[in-house]
mmCIF file of C-alpha atoms in Angstrom:
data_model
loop_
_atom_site.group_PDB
_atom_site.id
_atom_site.type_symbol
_atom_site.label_atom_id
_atom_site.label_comp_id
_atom_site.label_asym_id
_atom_site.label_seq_id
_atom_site.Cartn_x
_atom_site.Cartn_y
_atom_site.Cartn_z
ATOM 1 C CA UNK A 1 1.642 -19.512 -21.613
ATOM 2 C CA UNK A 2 -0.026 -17.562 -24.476
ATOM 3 C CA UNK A 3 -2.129 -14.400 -23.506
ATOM 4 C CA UNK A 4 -4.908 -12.878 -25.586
ATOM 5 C CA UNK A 5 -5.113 -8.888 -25.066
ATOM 6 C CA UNK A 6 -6.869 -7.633 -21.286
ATOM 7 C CA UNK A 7 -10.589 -8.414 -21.396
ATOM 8 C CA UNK A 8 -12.693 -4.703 -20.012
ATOM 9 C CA UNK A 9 -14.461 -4.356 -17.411
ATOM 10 C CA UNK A 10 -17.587 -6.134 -18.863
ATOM 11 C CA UNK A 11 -16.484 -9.339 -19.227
ATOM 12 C CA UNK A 12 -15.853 -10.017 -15.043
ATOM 13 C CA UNK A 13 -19.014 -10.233 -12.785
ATOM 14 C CA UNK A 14 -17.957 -8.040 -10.580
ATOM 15 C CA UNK A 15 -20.928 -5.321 -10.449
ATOM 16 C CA UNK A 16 -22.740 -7.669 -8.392
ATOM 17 C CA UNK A 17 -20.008 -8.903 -5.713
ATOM 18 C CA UNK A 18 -19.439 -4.989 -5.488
ATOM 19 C CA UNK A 19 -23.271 -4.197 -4.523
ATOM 20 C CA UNK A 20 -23.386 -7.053 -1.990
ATOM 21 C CA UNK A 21 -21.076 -5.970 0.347
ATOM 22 C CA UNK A 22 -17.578 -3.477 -1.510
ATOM 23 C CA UNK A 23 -15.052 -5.167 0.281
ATOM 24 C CA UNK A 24 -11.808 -3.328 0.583
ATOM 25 C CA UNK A 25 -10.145 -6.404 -1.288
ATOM 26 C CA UNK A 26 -12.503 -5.200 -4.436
ATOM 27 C CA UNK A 27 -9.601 -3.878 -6.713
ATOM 28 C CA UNK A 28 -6.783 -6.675 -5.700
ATOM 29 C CA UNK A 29 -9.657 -9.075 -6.571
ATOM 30 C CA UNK A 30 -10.130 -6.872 -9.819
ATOM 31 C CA UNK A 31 -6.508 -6.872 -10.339
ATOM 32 C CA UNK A 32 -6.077 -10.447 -10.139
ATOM 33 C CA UNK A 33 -9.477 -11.039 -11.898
ATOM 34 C CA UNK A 34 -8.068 -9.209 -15.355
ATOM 35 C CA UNK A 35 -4.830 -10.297 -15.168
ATOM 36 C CA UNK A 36 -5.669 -14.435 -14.988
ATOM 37 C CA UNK A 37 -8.570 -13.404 -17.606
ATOM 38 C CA UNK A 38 -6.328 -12.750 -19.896
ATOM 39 C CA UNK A 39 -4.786 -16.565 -20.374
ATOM 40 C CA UNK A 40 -7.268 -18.237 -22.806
ATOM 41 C CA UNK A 41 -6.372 -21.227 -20.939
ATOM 42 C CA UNK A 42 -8.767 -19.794 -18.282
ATOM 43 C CA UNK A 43 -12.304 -21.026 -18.819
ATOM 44 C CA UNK A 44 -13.361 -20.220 -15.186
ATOM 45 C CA UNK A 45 -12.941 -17.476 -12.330
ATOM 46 C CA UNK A 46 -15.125 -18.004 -9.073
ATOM 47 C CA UNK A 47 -15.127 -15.964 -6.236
ATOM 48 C CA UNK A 48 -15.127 -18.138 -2.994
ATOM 49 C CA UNK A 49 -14.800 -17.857 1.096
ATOM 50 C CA UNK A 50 -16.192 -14.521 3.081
ATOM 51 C CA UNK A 51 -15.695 -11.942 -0.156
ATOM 52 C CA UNK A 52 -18.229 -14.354 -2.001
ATOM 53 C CA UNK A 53 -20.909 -14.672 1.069
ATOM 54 C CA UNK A 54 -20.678 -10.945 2.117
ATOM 55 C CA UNK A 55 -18.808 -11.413 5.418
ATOM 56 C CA UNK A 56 -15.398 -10.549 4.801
ATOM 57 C CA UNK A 57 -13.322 -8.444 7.004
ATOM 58 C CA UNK A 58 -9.889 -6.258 6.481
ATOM 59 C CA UNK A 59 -7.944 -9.166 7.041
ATOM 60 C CA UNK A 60 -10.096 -11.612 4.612
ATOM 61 C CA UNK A 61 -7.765 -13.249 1.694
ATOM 62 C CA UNK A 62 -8.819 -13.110 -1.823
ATOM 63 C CA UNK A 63 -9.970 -16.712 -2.739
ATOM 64 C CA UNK A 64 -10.329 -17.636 -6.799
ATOM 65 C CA UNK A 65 -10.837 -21.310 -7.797
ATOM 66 C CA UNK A 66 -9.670 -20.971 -11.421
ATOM 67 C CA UNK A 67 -11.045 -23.021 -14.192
ATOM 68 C CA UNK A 68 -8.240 -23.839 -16.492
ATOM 69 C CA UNK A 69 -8.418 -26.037 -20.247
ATOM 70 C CA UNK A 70 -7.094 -29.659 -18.852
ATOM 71 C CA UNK A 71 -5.116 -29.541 -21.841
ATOM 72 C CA UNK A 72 -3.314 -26.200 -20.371
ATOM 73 C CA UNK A 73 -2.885 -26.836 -16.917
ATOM 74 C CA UNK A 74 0.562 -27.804 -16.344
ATOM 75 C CA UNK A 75 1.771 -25.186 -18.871
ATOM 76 C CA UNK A 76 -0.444 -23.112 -16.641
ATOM 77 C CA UNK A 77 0.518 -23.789 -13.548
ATOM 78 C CA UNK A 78 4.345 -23.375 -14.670
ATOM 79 C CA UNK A 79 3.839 -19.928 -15.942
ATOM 80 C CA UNK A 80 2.077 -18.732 -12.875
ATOM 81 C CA UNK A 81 4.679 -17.827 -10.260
ATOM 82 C CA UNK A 82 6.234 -15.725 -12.837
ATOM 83 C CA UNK A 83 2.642 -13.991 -13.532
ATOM 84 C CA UNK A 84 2.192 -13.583 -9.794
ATOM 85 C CA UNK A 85 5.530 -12.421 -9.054
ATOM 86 C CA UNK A 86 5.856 -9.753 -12.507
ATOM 87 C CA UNK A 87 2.083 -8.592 -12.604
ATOM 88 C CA UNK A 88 0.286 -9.391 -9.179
ATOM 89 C CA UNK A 89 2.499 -8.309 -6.659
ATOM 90 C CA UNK A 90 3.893 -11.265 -5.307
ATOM 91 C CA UNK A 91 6.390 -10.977 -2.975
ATOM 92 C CA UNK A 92 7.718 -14.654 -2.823
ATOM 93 C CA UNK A 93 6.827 -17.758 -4.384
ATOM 94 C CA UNK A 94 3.891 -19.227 -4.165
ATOM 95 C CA UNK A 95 2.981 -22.022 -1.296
ATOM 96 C CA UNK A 96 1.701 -25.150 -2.871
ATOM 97 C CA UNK A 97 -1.525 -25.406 -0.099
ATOM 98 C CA UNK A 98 -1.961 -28.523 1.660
ATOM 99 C CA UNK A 99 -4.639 -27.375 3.758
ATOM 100 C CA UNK A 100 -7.079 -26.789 1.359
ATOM 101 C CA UNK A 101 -9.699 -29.484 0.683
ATOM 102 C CA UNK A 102 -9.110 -32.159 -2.029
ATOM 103 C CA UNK A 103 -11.442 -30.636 -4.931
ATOM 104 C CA UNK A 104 -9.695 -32.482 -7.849
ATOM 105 C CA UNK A 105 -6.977 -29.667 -8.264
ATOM 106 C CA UNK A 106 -3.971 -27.797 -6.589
ATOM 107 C CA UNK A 107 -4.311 -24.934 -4.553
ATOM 108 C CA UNK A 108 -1.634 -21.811 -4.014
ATOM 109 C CA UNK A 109 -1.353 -19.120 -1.235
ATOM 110 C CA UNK A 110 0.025 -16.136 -2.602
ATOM 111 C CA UNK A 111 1.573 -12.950 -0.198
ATOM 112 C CA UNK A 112 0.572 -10.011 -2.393
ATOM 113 C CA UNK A 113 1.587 -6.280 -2.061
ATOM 114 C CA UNK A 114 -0.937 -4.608 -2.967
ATOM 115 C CA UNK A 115 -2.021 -0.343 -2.251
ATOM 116 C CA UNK A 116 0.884 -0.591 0.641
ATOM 117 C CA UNK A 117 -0.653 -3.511 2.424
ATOM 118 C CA UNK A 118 0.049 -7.532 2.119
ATOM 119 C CA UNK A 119 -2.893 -9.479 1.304
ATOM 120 C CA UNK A 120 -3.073 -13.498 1.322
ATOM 121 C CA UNK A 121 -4.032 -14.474 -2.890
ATOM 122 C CA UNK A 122 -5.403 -18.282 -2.443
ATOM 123 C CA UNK A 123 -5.724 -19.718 -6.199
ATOM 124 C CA UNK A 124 -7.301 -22.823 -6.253
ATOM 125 C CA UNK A 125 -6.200 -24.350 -10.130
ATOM 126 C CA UNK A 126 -8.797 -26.586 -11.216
ATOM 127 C CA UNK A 127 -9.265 -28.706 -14.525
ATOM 128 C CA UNK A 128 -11.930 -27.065 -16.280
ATOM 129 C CA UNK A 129 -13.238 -30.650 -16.780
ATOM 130 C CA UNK A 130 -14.057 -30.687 -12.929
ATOM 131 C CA UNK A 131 -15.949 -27.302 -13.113
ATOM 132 C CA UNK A 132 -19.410 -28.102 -12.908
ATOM 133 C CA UNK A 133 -19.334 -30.474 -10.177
ATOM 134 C CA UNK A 134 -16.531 -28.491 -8.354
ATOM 135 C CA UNK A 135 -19.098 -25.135 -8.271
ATOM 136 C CA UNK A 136 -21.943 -27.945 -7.048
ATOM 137 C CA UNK A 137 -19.657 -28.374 -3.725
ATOM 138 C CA UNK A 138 -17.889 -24.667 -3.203
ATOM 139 C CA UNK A 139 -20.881 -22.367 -4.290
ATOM 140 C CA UNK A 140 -19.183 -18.747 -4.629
ATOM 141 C CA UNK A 141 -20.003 -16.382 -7.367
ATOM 142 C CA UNK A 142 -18.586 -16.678 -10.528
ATOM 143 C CA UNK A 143 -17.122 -13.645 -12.212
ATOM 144 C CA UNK A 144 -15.359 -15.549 -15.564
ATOM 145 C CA UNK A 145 -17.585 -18.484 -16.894
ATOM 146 C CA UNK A 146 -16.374 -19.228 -20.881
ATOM 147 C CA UNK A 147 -17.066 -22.563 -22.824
ATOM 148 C CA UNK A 148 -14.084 -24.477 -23.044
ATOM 149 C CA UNK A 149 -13.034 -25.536 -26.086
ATOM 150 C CA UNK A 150 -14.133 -29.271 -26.890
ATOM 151 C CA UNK A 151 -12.210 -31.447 -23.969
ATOM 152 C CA UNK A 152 -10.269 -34.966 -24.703
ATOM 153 C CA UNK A 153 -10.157 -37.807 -22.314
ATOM 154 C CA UNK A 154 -6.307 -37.708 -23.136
ATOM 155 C CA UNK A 155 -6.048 -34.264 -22.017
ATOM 156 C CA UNK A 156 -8.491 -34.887 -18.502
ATOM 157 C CA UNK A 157 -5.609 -37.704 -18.241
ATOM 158 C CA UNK A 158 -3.066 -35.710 -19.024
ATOM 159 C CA UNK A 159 -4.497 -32.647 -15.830
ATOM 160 C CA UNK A 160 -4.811 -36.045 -13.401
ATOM 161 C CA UNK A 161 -1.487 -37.334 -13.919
ATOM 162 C CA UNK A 162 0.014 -33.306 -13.391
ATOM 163 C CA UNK A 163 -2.026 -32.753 -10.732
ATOM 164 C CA UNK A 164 -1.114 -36.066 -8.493
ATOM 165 C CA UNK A 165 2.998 -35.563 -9.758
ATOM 166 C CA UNK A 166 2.688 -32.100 -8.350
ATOM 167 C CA UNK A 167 1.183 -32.620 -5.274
ATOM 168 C CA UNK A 168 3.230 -35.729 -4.623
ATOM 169 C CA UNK A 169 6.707 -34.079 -5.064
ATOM 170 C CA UNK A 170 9.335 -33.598 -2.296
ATOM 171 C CA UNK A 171 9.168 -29.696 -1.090
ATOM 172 C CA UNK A 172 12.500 -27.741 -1.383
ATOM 173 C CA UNK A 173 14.030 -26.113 1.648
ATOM 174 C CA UNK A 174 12.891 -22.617 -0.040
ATOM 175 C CA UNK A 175 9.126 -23.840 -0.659
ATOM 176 C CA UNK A 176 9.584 -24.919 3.419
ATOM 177 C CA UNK A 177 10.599 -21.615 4.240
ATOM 178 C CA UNK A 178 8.120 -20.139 1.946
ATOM 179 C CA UNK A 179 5.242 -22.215 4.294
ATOM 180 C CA UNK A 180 6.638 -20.544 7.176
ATOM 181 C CA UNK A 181 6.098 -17.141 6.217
ATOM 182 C CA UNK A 182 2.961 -18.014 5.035
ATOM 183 C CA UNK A 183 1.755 -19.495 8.415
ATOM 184 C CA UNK A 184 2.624 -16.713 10.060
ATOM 185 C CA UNK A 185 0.604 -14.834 8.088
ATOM 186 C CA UNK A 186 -2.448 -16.944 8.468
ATOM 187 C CA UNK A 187 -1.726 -17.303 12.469
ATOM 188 C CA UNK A 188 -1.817 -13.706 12.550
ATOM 189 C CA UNK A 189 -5.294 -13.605 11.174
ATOM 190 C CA UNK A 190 -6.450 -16.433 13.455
ATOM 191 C CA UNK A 191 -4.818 -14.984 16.602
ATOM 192 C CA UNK A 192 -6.475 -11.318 15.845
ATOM 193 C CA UNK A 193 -9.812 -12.970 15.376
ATOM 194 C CA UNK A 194 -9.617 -15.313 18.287
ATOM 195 C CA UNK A 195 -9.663 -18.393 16.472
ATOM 196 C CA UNK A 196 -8.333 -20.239 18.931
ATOM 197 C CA UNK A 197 -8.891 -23.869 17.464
ATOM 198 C CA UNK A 198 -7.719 -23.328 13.772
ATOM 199 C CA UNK A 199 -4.887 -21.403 15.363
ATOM 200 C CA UNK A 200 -3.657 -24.334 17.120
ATOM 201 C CA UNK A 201 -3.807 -26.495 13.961
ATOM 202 C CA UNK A 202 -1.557 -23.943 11.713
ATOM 203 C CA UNK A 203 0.254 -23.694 14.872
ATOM 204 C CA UNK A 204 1.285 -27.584 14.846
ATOM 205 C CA UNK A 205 1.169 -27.465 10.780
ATOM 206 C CA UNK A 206 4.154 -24.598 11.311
ATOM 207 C CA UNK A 207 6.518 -26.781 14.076
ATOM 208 C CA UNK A 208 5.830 -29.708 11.317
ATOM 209 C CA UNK A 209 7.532 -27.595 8.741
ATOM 210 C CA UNK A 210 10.053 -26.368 10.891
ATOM 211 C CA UNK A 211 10.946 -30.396 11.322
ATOM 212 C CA UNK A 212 10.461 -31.132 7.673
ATOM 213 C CA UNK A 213 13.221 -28.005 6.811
ATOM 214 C CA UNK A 214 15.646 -29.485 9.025
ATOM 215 C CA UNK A 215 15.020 -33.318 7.272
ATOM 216 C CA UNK A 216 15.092 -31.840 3.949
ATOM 217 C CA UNK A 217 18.288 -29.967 4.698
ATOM 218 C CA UNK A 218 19.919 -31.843 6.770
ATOM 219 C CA UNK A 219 18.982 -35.807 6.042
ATOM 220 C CA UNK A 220 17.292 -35.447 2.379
ATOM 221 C CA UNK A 221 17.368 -39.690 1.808
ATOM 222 C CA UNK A 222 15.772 -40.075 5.111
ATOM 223 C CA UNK A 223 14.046 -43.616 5.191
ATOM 224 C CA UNK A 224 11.902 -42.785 8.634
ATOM 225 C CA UNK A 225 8.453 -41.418 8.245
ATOM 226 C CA UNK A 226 7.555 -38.084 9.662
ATOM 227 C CA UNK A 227 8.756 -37.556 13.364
ATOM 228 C CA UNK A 228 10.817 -40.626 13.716
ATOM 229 C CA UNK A 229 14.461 -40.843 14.574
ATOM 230 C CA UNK A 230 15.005 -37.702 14.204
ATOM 231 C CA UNK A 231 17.546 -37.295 17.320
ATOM 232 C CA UNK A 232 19.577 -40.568 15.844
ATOM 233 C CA UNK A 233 19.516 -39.125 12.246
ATOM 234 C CA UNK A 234 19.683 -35.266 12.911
ATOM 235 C CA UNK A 235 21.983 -34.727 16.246
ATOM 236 C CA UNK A 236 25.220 -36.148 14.295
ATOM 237 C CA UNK A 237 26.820 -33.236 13.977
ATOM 238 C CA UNK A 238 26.735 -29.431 15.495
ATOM 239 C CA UNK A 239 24.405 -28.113 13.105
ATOM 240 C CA UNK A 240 22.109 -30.475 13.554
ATOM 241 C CA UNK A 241 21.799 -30.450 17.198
ATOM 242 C CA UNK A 242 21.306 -27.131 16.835
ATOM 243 C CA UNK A 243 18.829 -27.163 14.568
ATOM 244 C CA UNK A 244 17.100 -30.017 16.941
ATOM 245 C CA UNK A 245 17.384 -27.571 20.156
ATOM 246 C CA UNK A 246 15.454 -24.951 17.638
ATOM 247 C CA UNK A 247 12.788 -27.378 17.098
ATOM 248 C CA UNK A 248 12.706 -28.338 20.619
ATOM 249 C CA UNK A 249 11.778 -24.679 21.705
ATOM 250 C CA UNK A 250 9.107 -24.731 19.072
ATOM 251 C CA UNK A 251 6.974 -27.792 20.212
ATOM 252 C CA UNK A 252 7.386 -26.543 24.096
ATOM 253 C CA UNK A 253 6.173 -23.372 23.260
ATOM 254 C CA UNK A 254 2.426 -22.762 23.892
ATOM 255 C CA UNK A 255 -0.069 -24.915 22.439
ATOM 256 C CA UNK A 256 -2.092 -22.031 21.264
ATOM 257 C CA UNK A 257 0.208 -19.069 20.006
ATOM 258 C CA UNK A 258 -0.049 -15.416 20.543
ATOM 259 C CA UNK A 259 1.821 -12.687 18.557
ATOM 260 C CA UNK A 260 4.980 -12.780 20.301
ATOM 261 C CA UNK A 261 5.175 -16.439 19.670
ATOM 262 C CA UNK A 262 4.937 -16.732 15.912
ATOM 263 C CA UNK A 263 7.232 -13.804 16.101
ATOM 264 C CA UNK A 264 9.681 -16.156 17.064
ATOM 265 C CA UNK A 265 9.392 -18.730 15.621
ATOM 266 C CA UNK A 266 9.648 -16.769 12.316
ATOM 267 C CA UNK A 267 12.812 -15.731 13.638
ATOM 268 C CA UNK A 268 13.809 -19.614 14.158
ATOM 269 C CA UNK A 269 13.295 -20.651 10.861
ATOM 270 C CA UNK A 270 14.948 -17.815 9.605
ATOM 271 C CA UNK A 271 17.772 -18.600 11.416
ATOM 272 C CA UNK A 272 17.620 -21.964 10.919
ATOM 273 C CA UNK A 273 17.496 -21.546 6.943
ATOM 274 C CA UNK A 274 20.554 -19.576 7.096
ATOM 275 C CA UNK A 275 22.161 -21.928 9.278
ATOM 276 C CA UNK A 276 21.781 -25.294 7.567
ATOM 277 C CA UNK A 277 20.711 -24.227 3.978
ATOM 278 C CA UNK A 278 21.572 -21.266 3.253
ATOM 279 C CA UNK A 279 21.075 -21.649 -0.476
ATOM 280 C CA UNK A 280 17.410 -21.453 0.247
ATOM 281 C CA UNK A 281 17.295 -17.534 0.675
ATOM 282 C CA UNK A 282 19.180 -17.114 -2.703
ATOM 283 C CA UNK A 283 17.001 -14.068 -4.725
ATOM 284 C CA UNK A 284 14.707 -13.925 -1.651
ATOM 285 C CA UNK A 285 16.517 -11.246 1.019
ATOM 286 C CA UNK A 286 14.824 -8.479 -0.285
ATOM 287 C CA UNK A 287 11.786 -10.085 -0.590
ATOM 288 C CA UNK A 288 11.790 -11.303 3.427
ATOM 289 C CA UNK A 289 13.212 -7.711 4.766
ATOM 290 C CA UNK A 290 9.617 -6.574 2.875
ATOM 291 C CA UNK A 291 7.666 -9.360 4.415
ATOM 292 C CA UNK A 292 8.412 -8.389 7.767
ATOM 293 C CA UNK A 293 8.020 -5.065 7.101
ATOM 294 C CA UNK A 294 4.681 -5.617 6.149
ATOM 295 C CA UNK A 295 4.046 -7.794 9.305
ATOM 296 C CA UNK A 296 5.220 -4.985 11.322
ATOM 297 C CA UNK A 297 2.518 -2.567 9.748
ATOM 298 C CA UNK A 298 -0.357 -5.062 10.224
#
């Protein structure tokens, strides 16, 4: 991905997100501002979610939907983990977001580091094509808005067809493990705040990974959709019964989770990685022993 040199100060809206309400997220959303500025491929930054209306909290993430040249986007979107991971403070991989709404592009949940605290980074990657009807729906402020250069039907093809082969491709046992530390990180945000309901839905979302870790690892060339036949496909040999008796103390566990719980169940998949692919954690011990340091501190 080509970069042009840092843009200043003056080029991101951010004077008037500051007097509305100086979150304590202002200089991670700074940070991250600049440093996705700096692409050319970048036509768009907008600001969405609580930090945009004036509501946010200390535990609010830092939401961008980022306008990016359809022409760019899958060079984009290849180069950003590594920008993340070298330049935003990323402490793992991003998680491809499937519970973000459909708004024509792919969304990413980033755990950042960031001033000795872990932040949640959602970047919402969005064909620059789809801009103007894509602020219509989300609102936000924008802090980046530059004329893209003159935009082929070929090239709005060519962000489709990129955006439907990402977001229809098998997840790896690490990007499964990934979603598991980053539920817990959103359950610990809904559990503080007593959001009781969403809890319970990234609550079920989390024992669905947990099953589709142990498919993935376990039988990759299933031919049964979701829960099926797991117990004839799964319990065939020690590992996978006990992988099975860790999912079964998952989905009996309470319907709406308190600390302890996705505590726990962090511990499960953890253990559960190691057990039946351990090749998943390759690069990424360091990087967990900091996540859950992090967790502790929250």
């Amino acid at each position: 991905m080509t970069t042009a040199l840092p843009h200043t100060s003056a080029d991101l809206r951010l004077a008037e997100l500051t007097t509305a309400n100086a979150p304590a997220q202002l200089p991670l959303l700074a940070h991250i501002g600049h440093l996705l500025s700096t692409s050319p491929a970048v036509t768009h930054l907008l600001v969405r979610g609580s930090l945009a209306s004036g509501t946010a909290d200390r535990l609010s993430d830092v939401d961008f939907v980022v306008g990016v040249h359809d022409r760019d986007l899958p060079a984009f979107t290849s180069a950003l983990g590594e920008l993340m991971t070298v330049s935003g403070g990323a402490l793992v991989p991003g998680w491809r977001d499937t519970i973000v709404a459909d708004l024509g592009g792919i969304g990413f949940v980033y755990l950042v580091q960031h001033e000795g605290k872990l932040h949640q980074l959602d970047l919402y990657l969005a064909p620059a094509s789809r801009m103007t009807a894509l602020r219509q729906r989300v609102g936000g402020k924008p802090l980046l808005d530059r004329p893209p250069a003159e935009i082929t039907t070929s090239q709005i093809e060519t962000a489709r067809v990129h955006i439907a082969e990402l977001a229809a491709r098998p997840r790896t046992c690490t990007e499964l493990l990934i979603e598991h530390l980053v539920l817990a990180v959103l359950l610990r945000k809904r559990i503080r705040r007593g959001q009781r309901f969403v809890a319970y839905a990234e609550w079920h979302k989390l024992h669905t990974a947990t099953k589709d870790l142990i498919k993935t690892a376990l039988a990759p060339h299933s031919s049964f959709w979701g829960w099926y036949q797991l117990r004839e496909e799964i319990a065939l040999t020690p590992i996978g019964r006990t992988c099975l008796a860790d999912l079964d103390a998952a989905i009996t566990s309470p319907a709406v989770p308190d600390a302890g719980d996705v505590d726990a169940a962090l511990d499960r998949a953890l253990a559960l990685t190691q057990r039946a692919c351990p090749e998943a954690l390759d690069g990424l011990t360091d990087a967990v022993t900091a996540y859950r340091t992090y967790m502790e501190l929250v």
